[in-house]
PDB file of N, CA and C in Angstrom:
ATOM      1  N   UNK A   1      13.901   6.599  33.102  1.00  0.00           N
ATOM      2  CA  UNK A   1      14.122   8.031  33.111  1.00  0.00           C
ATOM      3  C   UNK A   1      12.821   8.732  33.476  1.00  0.00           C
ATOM      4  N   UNK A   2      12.691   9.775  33.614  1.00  0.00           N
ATOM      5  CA  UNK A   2      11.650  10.497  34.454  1.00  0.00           C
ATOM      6  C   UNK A   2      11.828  10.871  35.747  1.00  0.00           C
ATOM      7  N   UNK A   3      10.704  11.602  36.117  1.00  0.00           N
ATOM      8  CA  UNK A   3      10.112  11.781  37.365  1.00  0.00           C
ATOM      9  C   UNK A   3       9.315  10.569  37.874  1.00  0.00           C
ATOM     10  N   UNK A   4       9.546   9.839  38.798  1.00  0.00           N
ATOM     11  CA  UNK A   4       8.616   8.942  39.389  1.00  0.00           C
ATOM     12  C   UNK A   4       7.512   9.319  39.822  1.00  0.00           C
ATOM     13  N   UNK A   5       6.210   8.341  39.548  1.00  0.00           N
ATOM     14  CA  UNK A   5       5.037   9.127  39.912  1.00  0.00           C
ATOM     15  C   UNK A   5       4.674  10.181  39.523  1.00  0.00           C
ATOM     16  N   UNK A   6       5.243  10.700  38.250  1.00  0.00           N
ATOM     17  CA  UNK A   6       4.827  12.286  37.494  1.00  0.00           C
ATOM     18  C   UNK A   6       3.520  11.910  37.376  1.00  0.00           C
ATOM     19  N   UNK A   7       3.145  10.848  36.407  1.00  0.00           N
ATOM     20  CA  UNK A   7       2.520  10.176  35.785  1.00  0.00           C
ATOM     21  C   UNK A   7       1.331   9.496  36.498  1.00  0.00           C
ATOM     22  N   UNK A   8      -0.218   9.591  36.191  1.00  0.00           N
ATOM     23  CA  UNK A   8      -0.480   8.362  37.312  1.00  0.00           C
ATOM     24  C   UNK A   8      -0.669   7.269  36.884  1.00  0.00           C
ATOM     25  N   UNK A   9      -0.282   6.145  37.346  1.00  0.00           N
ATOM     26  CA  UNK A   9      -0.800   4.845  36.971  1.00  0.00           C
ATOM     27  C   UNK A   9      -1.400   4.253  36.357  1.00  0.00           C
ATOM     28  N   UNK A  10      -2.507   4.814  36.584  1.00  0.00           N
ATOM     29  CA  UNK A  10      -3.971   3.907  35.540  1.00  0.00           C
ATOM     30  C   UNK A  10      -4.325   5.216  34.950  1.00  0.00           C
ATOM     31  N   UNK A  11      -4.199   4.782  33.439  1.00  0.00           N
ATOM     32  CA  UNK A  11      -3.706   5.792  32.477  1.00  0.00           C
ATOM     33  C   UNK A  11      -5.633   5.427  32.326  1.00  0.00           C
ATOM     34  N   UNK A  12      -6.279   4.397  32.007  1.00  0.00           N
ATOM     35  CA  UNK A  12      -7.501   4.092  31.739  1.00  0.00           C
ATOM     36  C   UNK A  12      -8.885   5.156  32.445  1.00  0.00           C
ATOM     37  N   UNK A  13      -8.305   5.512  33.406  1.00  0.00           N
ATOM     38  CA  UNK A  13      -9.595   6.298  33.981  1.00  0.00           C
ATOM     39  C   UNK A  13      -9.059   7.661  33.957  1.00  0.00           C
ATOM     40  N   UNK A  14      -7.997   7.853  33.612  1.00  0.00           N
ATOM     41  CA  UNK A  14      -7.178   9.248  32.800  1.00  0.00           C
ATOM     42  C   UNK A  14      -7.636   9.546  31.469  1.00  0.00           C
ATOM     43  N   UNK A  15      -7.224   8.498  30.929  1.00  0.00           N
ATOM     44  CA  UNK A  15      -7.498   8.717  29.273  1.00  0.00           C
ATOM     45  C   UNK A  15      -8.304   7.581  28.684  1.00  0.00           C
ATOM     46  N   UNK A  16      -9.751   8.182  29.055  1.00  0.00           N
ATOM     47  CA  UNK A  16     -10.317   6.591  28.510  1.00  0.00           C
ATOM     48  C   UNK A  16     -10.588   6.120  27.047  1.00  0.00           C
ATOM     49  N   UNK A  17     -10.033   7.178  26.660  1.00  0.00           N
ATOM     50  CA  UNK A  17     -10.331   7.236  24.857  1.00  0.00           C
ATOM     51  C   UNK A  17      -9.047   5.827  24.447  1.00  0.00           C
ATOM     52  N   UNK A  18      -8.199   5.724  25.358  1.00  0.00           N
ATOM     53  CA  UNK A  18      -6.610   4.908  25.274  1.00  0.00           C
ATOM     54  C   UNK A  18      -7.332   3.208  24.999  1.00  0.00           C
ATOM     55  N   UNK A  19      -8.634   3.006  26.016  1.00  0.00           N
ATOM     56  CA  UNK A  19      -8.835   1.536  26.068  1.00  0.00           C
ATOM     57  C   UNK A  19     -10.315   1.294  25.205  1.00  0.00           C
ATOM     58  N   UNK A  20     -10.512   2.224  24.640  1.00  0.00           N
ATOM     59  CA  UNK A  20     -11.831   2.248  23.582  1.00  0.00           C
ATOM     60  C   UNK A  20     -11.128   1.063  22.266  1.00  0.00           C
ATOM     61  N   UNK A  21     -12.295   0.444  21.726  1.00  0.00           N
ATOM     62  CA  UNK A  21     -11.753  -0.409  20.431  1.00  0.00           C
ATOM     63  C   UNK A  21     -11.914   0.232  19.505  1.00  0.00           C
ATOM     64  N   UNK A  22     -11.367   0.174  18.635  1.00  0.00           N
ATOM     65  CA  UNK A  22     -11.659   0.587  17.234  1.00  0.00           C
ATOM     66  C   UNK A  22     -12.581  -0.027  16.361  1.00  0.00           C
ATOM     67  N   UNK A  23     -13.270   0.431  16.240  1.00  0.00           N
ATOM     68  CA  UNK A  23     -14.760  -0.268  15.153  1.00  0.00           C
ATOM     69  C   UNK A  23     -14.057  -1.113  13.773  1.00  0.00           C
ATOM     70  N   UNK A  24     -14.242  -1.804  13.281  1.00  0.00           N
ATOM     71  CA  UNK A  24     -14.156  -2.588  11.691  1.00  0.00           C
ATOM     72  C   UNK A  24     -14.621  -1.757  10.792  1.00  0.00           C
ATOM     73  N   UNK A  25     -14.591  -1.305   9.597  1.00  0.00           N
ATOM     74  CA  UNK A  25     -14.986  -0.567   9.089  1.00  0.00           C
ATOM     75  C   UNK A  25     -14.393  -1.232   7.163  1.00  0.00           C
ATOM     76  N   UNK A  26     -15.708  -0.988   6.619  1.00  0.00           N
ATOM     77  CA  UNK A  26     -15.688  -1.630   5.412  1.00  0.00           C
ATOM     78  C   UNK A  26     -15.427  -0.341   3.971  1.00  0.00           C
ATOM     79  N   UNK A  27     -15.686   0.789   4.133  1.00  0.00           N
ATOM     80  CA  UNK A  27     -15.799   1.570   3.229  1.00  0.00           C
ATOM     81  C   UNK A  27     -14.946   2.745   3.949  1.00  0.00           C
ATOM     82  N   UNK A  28     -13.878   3.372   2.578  1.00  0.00           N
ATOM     83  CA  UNK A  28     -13.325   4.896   2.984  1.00  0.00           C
ATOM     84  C   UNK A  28     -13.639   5.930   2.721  1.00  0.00           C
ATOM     85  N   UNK A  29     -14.108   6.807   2.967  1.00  0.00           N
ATOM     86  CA  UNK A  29     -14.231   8.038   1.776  1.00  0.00           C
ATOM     87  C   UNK A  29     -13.392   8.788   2.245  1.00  0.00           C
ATOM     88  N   UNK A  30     -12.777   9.746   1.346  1.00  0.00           N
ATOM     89  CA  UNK A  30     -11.653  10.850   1.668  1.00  0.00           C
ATOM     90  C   UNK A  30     -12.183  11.658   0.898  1.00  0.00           C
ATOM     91  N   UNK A  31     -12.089  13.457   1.838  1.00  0.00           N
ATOM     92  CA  UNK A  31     -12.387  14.576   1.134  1.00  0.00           C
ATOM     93  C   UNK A  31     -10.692  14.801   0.075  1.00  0.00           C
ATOM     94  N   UNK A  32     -10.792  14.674  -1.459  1.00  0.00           N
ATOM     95  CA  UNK A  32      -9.881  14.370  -2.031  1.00  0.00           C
ATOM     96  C   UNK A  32      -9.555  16.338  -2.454  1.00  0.00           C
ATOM     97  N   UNK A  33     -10.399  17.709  -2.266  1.00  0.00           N
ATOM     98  CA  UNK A  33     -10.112  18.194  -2.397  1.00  0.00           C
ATOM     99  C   UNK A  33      -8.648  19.054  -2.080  1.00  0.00           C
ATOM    100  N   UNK A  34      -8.992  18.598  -0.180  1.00  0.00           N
ATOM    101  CA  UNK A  34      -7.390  19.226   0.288  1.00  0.00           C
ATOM    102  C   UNK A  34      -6.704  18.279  -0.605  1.00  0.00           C
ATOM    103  N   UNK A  35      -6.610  17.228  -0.372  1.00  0.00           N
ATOM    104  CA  UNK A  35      -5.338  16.567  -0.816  1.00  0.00           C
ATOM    105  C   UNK A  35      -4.661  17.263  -2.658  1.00  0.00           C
ATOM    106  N   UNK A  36      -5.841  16.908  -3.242  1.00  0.00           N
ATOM    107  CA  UNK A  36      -5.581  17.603  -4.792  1.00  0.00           C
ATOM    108  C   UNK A  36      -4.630  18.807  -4.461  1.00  0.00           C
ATOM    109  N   UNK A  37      -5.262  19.814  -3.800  1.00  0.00           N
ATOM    110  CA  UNK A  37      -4.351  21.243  -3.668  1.00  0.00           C
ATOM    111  C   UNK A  37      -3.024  21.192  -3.115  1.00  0.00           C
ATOM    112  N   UNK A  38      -2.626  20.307  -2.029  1.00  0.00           N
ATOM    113  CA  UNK A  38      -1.913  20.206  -1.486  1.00  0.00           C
ATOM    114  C   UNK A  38      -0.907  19.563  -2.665  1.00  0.00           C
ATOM    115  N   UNK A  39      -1.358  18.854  -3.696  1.00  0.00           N
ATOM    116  CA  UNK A  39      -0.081  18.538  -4.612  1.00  0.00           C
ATOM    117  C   UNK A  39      -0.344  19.725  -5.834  1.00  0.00           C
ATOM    118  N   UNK A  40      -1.128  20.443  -6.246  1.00  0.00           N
ATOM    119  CA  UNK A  40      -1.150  21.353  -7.296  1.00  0.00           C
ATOM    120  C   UNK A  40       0.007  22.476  -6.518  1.00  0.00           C
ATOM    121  N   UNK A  41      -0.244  22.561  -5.467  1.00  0.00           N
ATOM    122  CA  UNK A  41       1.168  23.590  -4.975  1.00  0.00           C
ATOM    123  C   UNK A  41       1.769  22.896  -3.698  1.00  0.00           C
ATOM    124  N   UNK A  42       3.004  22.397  -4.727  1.00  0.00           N
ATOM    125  CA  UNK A  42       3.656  21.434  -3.964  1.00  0.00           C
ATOM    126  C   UNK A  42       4.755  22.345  -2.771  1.00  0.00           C
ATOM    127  N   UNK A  43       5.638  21.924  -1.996  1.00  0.00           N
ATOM    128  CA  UNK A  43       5.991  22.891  -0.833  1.00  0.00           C
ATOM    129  C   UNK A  43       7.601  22.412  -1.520  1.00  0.00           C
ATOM    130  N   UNK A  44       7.982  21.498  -1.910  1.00  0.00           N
ATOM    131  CA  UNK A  44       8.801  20.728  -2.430  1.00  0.00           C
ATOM    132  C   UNK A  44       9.099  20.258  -3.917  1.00  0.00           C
ATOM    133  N   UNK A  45       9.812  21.396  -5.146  1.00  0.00           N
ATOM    134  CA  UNK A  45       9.499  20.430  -6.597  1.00  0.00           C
ATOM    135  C   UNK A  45       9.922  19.162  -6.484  1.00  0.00           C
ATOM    136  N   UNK A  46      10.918  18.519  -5.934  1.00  0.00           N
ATOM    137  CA  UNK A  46      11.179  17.284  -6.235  1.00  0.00           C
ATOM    138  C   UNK A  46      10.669  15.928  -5.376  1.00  0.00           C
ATOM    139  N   UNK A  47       9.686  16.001  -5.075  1.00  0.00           N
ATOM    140  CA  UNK A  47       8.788  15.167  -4.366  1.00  0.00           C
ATOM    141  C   UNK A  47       7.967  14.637  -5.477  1.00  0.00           C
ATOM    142  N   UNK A  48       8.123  13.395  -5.861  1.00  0.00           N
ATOM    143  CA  UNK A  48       7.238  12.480  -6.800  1.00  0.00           C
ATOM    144  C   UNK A  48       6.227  11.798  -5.986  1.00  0.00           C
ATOM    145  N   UNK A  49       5.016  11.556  -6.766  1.00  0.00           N
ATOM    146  CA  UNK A  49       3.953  10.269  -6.673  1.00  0.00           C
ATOM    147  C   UNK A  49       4.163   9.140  -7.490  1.00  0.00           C
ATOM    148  N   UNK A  50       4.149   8.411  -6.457  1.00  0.00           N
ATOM    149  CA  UNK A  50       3.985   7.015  -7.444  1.00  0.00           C
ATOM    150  C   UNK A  50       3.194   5.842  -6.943  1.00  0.00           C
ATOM    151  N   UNK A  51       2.253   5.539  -7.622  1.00  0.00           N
ATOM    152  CA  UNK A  51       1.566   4.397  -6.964  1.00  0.00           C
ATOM    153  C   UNK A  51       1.044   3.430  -8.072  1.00  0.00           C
ATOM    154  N   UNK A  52       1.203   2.312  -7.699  1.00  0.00           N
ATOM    155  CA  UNK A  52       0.175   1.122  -8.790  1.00  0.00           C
ATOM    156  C   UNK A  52      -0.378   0.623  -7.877  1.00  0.00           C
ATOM    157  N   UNK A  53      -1.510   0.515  -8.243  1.00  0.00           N
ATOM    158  CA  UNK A  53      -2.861  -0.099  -7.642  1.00  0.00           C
ATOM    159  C   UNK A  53      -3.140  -1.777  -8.204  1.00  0.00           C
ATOM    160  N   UNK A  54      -2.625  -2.650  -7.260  1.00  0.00           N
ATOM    161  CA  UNK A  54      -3.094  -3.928  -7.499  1.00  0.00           C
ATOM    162  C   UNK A  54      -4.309  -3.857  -8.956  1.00  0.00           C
ATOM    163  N   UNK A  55      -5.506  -3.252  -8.324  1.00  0.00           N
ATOM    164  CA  UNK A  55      -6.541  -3.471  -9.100  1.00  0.00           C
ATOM    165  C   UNK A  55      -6.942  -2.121  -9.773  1.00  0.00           C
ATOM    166  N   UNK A  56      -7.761  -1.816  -8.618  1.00  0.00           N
ATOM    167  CA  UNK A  56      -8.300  -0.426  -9.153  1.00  0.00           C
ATOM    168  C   UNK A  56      -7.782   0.267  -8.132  1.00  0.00           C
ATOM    169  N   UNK A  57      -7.839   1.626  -8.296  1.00  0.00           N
ATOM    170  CA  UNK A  57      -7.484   2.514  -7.951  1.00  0.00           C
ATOM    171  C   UNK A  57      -8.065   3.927  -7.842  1.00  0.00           C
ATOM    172  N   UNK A  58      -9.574   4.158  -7.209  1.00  0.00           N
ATOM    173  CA  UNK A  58     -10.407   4.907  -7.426  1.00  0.00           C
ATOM    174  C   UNK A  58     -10.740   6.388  -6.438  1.00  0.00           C
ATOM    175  N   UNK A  59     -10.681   7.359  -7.457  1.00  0.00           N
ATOM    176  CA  UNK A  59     -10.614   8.760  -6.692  1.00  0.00           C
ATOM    177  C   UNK A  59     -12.005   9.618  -7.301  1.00  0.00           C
ATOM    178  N   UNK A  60     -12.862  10.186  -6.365  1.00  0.00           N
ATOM    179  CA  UNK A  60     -13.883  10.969  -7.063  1.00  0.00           C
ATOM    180  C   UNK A  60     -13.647  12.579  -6.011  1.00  0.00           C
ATOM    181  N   UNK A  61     -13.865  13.280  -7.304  1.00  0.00           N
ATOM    182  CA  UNK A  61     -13.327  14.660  -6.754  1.00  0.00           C
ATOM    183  C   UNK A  61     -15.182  15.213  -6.671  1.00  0.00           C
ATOM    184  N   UNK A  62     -15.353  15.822  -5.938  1.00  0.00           N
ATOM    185  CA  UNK A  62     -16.639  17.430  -6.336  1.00  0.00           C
ATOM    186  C   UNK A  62     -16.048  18.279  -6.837  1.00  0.00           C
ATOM    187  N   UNK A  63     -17.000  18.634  -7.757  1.00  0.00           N
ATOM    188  CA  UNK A  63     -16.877  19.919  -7.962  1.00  0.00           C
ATOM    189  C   UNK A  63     -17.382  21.518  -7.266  1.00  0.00           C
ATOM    190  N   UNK A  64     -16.949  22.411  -7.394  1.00  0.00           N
ATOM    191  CA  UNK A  64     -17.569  23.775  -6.377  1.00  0.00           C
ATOM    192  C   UNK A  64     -18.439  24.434  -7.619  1.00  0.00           C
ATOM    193  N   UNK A  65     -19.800  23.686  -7.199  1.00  0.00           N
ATOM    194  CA  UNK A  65     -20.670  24.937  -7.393  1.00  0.00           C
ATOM    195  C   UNK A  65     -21.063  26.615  -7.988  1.00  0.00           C
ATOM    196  N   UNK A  66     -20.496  26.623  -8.788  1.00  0.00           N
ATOM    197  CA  UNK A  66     -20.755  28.336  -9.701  1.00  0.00           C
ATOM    198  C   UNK A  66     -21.726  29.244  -8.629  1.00  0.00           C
ATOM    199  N   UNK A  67     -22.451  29.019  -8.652  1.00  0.00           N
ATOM    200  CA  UNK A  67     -23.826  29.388  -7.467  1.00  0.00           C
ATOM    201  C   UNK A  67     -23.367  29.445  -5.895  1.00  0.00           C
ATOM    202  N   UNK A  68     -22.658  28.729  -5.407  1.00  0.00           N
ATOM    203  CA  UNK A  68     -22.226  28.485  -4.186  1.00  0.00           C
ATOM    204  C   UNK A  68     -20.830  29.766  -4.041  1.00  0.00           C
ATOM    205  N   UNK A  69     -19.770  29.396  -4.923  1.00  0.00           N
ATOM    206  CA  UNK A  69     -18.911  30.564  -5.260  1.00  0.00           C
ATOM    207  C   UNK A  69     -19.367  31.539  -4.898  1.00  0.00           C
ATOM    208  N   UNK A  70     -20.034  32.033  -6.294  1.00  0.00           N
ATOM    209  CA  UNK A  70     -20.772  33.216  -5.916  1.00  0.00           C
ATOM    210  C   UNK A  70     -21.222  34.041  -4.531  1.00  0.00           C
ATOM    211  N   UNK A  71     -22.232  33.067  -3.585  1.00  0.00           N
ATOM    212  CA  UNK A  71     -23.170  33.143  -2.817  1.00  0.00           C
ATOM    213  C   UNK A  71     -21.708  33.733  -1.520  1.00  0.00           C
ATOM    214  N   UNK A  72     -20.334  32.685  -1.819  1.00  0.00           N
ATOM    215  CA  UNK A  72     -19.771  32.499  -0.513  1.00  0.00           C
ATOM    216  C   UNK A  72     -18.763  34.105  -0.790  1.00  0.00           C
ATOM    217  N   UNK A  73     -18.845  34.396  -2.251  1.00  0.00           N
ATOM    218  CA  UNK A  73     -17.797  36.068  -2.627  1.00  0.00           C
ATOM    219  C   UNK A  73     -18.615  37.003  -1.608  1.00  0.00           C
ATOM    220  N   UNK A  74     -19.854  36.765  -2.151  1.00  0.00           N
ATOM    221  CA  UNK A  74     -20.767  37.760  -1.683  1.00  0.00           C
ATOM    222  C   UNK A  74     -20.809  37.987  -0.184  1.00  0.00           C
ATOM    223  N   UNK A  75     -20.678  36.909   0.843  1.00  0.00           N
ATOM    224  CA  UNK A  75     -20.327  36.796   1.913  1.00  0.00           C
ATOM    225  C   UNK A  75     -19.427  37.564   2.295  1.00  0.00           C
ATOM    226  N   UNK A  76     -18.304  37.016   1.664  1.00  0.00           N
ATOM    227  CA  UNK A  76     -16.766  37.923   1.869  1.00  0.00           C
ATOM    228  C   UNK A  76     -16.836  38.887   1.859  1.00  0.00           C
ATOM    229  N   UNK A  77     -16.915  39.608   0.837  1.00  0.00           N
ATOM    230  CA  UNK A  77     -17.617  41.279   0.458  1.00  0.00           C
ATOM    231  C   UNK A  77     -18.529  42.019   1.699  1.00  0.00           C
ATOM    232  N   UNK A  78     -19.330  41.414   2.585  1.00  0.00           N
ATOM    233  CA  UNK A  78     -19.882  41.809   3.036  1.00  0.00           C
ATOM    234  C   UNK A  78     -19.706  41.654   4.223  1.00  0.00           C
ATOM    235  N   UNK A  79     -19.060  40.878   4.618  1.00  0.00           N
ATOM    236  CA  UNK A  79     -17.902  40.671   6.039  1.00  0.00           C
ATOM    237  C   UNK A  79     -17.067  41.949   6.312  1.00  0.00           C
ATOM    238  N   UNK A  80     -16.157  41.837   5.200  1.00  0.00           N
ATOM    239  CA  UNK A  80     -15.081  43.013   4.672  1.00  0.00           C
ATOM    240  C   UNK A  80     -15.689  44.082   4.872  1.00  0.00           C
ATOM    241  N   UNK A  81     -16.878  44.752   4.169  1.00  0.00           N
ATOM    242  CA  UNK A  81     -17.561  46.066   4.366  1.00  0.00           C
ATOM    243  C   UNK A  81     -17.718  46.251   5.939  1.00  0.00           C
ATOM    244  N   UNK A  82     -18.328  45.271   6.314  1.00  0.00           N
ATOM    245  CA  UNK A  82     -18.983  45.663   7.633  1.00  0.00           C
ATOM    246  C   UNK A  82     -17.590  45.615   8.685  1.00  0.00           C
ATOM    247  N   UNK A  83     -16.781  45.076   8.221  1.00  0.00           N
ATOM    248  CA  UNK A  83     -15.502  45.406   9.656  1.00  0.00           C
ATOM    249  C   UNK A  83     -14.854  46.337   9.186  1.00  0.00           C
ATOM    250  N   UNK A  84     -14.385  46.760   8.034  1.00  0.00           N
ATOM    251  CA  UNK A  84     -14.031  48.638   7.600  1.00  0.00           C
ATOM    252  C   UNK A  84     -14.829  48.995   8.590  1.00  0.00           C
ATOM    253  N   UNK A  85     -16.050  49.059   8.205  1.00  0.00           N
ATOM    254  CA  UNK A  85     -16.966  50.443   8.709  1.00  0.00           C
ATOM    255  C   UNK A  85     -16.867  50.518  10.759  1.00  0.00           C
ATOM    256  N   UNK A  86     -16.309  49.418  10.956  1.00  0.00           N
ATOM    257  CA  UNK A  86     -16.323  49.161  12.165  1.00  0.00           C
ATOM    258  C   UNK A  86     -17.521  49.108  13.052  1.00  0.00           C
TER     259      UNK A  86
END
Protein backbone atom coordinates (compact mmCIF):
# COMPACT_ATOMS: atom_id res chain seq x y z
CA UNK A 1 0.00 0.00 0.00
CA UNK A 2 1.29 3.46 -0.58
CA UNK A 3 2.63 5.71 -2.96
CA UNK A 4 5.63 4.13 -4.67
CA UNK A 5 8.76 5.92 -4.28
CA UNK A 6 7.01 8.45 -1.75
CA UNK A 7 9.63 7.31 0.38
CA UNK A 8 13.37 7.22 -0.43
CA UNK A 9 15.17 4.18 -0.18
CA UNK A 10 18.06 4.50 1.95
CA UNK A 11 16.36 5.60 4.94
CA UNK A 12 20.27 5.61 6.52
CA UNK A 13 21.54 8.82 4.96
CA UNK A 14 17.86 10.22 5.64
CA UNK A 15 17.67 9.35 9.11
CA UNK A 16 20.93 8.56 10.45
CA UNK A 17 19.91 8.59 14.02
CA UNK A 18 17.82 4.98 12.59
CA UNK A 19 21.45 3.06 12.22
CA UNK A 20 23.22 4.61 15.40
CA UNK A 21 23.73 1.74 18.32
CA UNK A 22 22.55 2.10 21.43
CA UNK A 23 25.21 2.36 24.18
CA UNK A 24 25.04 -0.49 27.28
CA UNK A 25 24.32 1.28 30.09
CA UNK A 26 24.67 0.08 33.77
CA UNK A 27 22.87 2.64 36.06
CA UNK A 28 19.16 4.50 35.83
CA UNK A 29 18.27 7.50 37.36
CA UNK A 30 14.74 8.88 36.95
CA UNK A 31 13.57 12.43 37.81
CA UNK A 32 10.85 10.69 40.24
CA UNK A 33 9.24 14.13 40.82
CA UNK A 34 6.95 14.28 37.59
CA UNK A 35 6.16 10.87 38.03
CA UNK A 36 5.10 11.29 41.99
CA UNK A 37 2.60 14.17 40.75
CA UNK A 38 1.40 12.52 37.99
CA UNK A 39 -0.06 9.78 40.49
CA UNK A 40 -0.96 12.34 43.48
CA UNK A 41 -3.52 13.68 40.75
CA UNK A 42 -4.49 10.84 39.06
CA UNK A 43 -6.55 11.60 35.52
CA UNK A 44 -8.32 8.23 36.27
CA UNK A 45 -9.63 7.03 40.12
CA UNK A 46 -9.59 3.56 39.21
CA UNK A 47 -6.18 2.99 37.90
CA UNK A 48 -4.10 0.90 40.53
CA UNK A 49 -0.22 0.37 41.12
CA UNK A 50 1.08 -2.65 41.72
CA UNK A 51 4.46 -3.87 41.74
CA UNK A 52 6.79 -6.45 43.71
CA UNK A 53 10.21 -6.06 43.29
CA UNK A 54 12.18 -9.34 43.04
CA UNK A 55 14.64 -7.69 45.47
CA UNK A 56 14.77 -4.23 46.09
CA UNK A 57 12.97 -1.79 44.85
CA UNK A 58 14.52 1.68 45.18
CA UNK A 59 13.10 5.31 44.69
CA UNK A 60 14.86 8.63 45.95
CA UNK A 61 12.76 11.72 45.68
CA UNK A 62 14.46 15.67 46.22
CA UNK A 63 13.20 17.74 47.96
CA UNK A 64 12.37 21.71 46.77
CA UNK A 65 14.33 23.93 48.57
CA UNK A 66 12.39 26.64 50.97
CA UNK A 67 15.03 29.24 49.62
CA UNK A 68 14.71 28.24 46.01
CA UNK A 69 10.67 28.50 46.32
CA UNK A 70 10.95 31.56 47.53
CA UNK A 71 13.69 33.00 45.12
CA UNK A 72 11.50 31.31 42.02
CA UNK A 73 7.74 33.31 43.73
CA UNK A 74 9.73 36.24 43.63
CA UNK A 75 10.52 35.73 40.00
CA UNK A 76 6.90 35.20 39.21
CA UNK A 77 5.83 38.33 40.93
CA UNK A 78 8.08 40.17 39.02
CA UNK A 79 7.48 38.76 35.58
CA UNK A 80 3.69 39.42 36.30
CA UNK A 81 4.40 43.16 37.35
CA UNK A 82 6.47 43.91 34.52
CA UNK A 83 3.98 42.48 31.69
CA UNK A 84 0.82 44.41 33.45
CA UNK A 85 2.77 47.45 33.19
CA UNK A 86 3.49 46.56 29.63
Amino acid sequence: MGVPKFLPMDFQSVYPCLSEVIPEFDNLYLDMNGIIHQCSHPNDEDVHFDYQAPKVFFMAVDVWHQGQKITTERGRRFQCKRWLAG
